[in-house]
Short mmCIF file of C-alpha atoms in Angstrom, two decimals:
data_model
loop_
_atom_site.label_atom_id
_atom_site.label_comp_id
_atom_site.label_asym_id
_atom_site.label_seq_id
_atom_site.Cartn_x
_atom_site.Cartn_y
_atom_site.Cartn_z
CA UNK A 29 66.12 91.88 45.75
CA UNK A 30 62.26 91.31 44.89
CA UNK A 31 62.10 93.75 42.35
CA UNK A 32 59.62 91.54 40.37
CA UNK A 33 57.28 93.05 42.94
CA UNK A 34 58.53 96.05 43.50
CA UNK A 35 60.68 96.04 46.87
CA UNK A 36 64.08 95.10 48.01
CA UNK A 37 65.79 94.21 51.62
CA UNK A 38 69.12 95.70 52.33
CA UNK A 39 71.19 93.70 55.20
CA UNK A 40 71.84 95.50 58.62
CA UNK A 41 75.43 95.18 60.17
CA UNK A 42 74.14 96.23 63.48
CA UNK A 43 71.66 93.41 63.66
CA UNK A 44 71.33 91.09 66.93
CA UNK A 45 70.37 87.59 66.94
CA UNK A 46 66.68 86.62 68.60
CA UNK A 47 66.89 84.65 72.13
CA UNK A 48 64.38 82.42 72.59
CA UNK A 49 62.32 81.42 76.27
CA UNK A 50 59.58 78.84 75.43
CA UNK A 51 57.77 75.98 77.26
CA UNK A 52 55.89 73.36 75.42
CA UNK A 53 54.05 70.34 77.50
CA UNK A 54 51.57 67.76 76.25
CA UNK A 55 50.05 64.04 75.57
CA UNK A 56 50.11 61.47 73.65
CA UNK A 57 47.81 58.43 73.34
CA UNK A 58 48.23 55.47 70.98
CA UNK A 59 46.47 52.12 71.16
CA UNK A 60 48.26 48.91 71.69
CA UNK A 61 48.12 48.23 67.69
CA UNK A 62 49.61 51.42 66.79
CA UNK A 63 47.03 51.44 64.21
CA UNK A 64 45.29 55.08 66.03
CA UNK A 65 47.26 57.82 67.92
CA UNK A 66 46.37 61.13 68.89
CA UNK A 67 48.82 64.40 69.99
CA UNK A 68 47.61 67.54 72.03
CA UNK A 69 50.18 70.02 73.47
CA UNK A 70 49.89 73.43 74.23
CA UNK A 71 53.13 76.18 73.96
CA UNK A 72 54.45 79.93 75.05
CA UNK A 73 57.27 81.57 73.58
CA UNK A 74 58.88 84.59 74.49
CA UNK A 75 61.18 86.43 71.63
CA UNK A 76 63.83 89.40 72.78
CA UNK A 77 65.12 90.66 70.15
CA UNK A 78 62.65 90.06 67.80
CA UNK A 79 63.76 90.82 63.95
CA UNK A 80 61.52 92.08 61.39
CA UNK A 81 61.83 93.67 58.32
CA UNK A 82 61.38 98.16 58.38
CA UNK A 83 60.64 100.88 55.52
CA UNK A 84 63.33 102.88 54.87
CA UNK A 85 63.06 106.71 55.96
CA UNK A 86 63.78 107.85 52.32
CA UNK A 87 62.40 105.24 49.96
CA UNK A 88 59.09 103.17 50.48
CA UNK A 89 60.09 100.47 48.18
CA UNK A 90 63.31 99.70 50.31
CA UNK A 91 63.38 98.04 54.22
CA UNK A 92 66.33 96.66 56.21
CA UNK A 93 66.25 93.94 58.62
CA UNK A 94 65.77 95.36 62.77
CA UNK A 95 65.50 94.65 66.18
CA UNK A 96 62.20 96.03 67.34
CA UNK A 97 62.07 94.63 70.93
CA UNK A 98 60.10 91.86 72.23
CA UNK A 99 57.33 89.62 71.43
CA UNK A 100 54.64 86.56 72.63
CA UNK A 101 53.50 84.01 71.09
CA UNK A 102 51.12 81.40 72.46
CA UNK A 103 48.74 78.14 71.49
CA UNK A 104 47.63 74.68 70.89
CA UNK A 105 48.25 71.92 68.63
CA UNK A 106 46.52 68.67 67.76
CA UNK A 107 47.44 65.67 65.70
CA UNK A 108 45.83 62.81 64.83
CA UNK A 109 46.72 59.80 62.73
CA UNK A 110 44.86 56.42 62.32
CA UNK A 111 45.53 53.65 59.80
CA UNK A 112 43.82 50.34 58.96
CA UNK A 113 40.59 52.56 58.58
CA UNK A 114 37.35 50.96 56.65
CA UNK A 115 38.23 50.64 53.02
CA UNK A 116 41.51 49.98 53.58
CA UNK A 117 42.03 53.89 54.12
CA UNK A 118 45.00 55.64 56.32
CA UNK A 119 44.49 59.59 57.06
CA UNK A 120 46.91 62.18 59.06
CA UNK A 121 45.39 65.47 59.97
CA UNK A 122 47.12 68.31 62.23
CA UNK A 123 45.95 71.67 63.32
CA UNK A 124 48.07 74.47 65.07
CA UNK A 125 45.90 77.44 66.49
CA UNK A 126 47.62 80.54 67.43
CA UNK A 127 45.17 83.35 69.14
CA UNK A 128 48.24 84.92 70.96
CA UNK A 129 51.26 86.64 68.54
CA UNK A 130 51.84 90.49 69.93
CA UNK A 131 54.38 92.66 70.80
CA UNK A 132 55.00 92.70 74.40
CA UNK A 133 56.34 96.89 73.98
CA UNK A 134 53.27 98.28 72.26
CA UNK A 135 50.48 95.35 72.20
CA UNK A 136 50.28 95.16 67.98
CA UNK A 137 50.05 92.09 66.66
CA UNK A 138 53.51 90.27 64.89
CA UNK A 139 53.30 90.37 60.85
CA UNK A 140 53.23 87.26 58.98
CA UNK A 141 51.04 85.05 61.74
CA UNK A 142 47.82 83.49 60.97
CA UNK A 143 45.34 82.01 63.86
CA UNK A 144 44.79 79.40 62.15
CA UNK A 145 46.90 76.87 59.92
CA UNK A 146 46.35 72.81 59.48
CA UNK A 147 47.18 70.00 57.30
CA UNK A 148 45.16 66.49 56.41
CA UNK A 149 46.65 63.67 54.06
CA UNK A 150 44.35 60.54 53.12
CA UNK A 151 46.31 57.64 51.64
CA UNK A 152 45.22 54.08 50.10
CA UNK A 153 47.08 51.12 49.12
CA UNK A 154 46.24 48.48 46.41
CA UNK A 155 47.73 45.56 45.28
CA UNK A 156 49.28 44.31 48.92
CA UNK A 157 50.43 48.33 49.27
CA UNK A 158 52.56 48.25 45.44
CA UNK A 159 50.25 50.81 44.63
CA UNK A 160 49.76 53.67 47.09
CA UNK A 161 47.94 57.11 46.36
CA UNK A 162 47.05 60.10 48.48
CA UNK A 163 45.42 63.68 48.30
CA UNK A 164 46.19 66.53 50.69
CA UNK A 165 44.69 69.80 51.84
CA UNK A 166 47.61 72.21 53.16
CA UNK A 167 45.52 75.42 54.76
CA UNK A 168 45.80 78.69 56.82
CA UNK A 169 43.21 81.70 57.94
CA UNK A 170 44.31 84.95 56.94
CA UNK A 171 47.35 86.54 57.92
CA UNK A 172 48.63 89.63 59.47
CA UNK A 173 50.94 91.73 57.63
CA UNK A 174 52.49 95.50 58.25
CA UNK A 175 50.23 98.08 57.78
CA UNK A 176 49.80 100.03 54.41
CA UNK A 177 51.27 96.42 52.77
CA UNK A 178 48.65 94.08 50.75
CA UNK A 179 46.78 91.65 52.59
CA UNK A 180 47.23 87.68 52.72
CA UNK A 181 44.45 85.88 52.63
CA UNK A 182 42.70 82.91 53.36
CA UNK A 183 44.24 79.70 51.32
CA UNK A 184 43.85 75.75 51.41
CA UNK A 185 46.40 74.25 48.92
CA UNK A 186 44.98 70.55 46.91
CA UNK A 187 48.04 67.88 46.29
CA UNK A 188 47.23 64.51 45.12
CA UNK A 189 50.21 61.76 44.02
CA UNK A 190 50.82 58.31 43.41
CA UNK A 191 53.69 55.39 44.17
CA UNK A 192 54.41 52.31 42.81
CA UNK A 193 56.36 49.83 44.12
CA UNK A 194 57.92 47.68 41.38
CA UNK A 195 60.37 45.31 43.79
CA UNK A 196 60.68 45.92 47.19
CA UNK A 197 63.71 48.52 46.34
CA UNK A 198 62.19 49.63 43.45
CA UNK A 199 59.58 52.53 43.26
CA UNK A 200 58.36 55.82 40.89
CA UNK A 201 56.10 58.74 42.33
CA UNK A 202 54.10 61.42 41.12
CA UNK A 203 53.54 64.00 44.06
CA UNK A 204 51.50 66.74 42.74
CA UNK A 205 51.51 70.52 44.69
CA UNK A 206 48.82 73.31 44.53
CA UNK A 207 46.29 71.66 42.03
CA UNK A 208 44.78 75.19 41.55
CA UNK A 209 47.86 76.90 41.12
CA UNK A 210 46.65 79.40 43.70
CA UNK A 211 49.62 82.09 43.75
CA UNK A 212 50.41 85.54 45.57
CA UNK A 213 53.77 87.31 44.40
CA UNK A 214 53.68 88.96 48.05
CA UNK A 215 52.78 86.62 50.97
CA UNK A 216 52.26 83.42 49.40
CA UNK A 217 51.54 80.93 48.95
CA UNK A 218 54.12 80.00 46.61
CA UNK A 219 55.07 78.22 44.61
CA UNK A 220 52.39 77.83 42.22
CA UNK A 221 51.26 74.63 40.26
CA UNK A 222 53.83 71.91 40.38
CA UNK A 223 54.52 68.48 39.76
CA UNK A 224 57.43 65.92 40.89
CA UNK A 225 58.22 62.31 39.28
CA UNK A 226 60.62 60.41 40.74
CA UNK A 227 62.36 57.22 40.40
CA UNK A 228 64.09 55.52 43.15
CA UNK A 229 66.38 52.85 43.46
CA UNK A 230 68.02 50.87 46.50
CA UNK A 231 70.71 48.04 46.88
CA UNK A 232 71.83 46.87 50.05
CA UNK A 233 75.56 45.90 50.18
CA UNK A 234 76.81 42.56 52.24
CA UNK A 235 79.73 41.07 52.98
#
């Protein structure tokens, strides 16, 4: 029930479960030092009995959950992740690009799909690594949605946080989420601004 925006999902009895054929194949190169590594691979899947969510007949506010047939999906993804960078700097980036997501039956592109979606994280350490902080950029290009629905647009999500390390068991975080408390009640991204501190604690048992 999302009446907060103005819809609600009923459940469907008659509902199949989704089968899944994919294939996935690609590389991975690291140097000796582990310090650099790099990921490309490339995938297809192929959906039968693909469930989405349909408008009821009587009532545009309400939609049920329904088979509608079969679907394609198809793409690339990269990853790359290098540490001991000048500065004393360590950085993780991915990006997953998706140019293929339509319905095998009538050729219309799948709902909720964007082309293009990523993620990059840059950490330093201080203090022999006690002190670690980071900032990230979560991000995706517009997506599709069902027609007559509102749109979902373009987004790139800010975090930032901060460890310390008080004894080697010892540690308290900050790990802040969507800086600019970007927000859409429909499609996302959600949630808005918020902000975690935790405190954790370890003790290894022996005989």
């Amino acid at each position: 029930d999302h009446s907060e925006v103005g819809y609600q999902v009923t459940g469907n009895p008659n509902l199949q479960p989704e089968q899944l054929y994919s294939a996935r194949g690609g590389v991975v190169l690291t140097t000796a030092s582990k310090h650099f590594g790099f990921e490309v691979s490339g995938f297809y899947n192929q959906i039968e009995d693909l469930i989405t969510t349909l408008p009821d007949e009587t009532d545009s506010a309400l939609f049920t959950y329904s088979n509608i047939g079969r679907a394609r999906t198809a793409g690339g993804q990269a990853r790359i992740q290098a540490t001991e960078l000048p500065g004393g700097f360590a950085m993780l980036a991915n990006y997953t690009y998706m140019p293929l997501y339509i319905s095998i039956d009538d050729g219309s592109r799948l709902p909720n799909r964007s082309t293009h979606s990523g993620r990059a994280e840059v950490r330093r350490g201080f203090w022999d690594r006690r002190i670690e902080t980071w900032v990230d950029v979560t991000t995706r290009s517009q997506m599709a949605t069902p027609e007559g629905t509102p749109d979902a647009p373009a987004f790139a999500l800010l975090g930032a946080g901060a460890m310390f390390r008080a004894r080697d068991r010892v540690s308290v975080m900050l790990d802040v989420n969507n800086i600019l408390d970007q927000t859409n009640a429909t499609w996302g991204p959600m949630p808005g601004f918020n902000a975690m501190l935790s405190l954790r604690l370890g003790h290894e048992f022996g005989r």
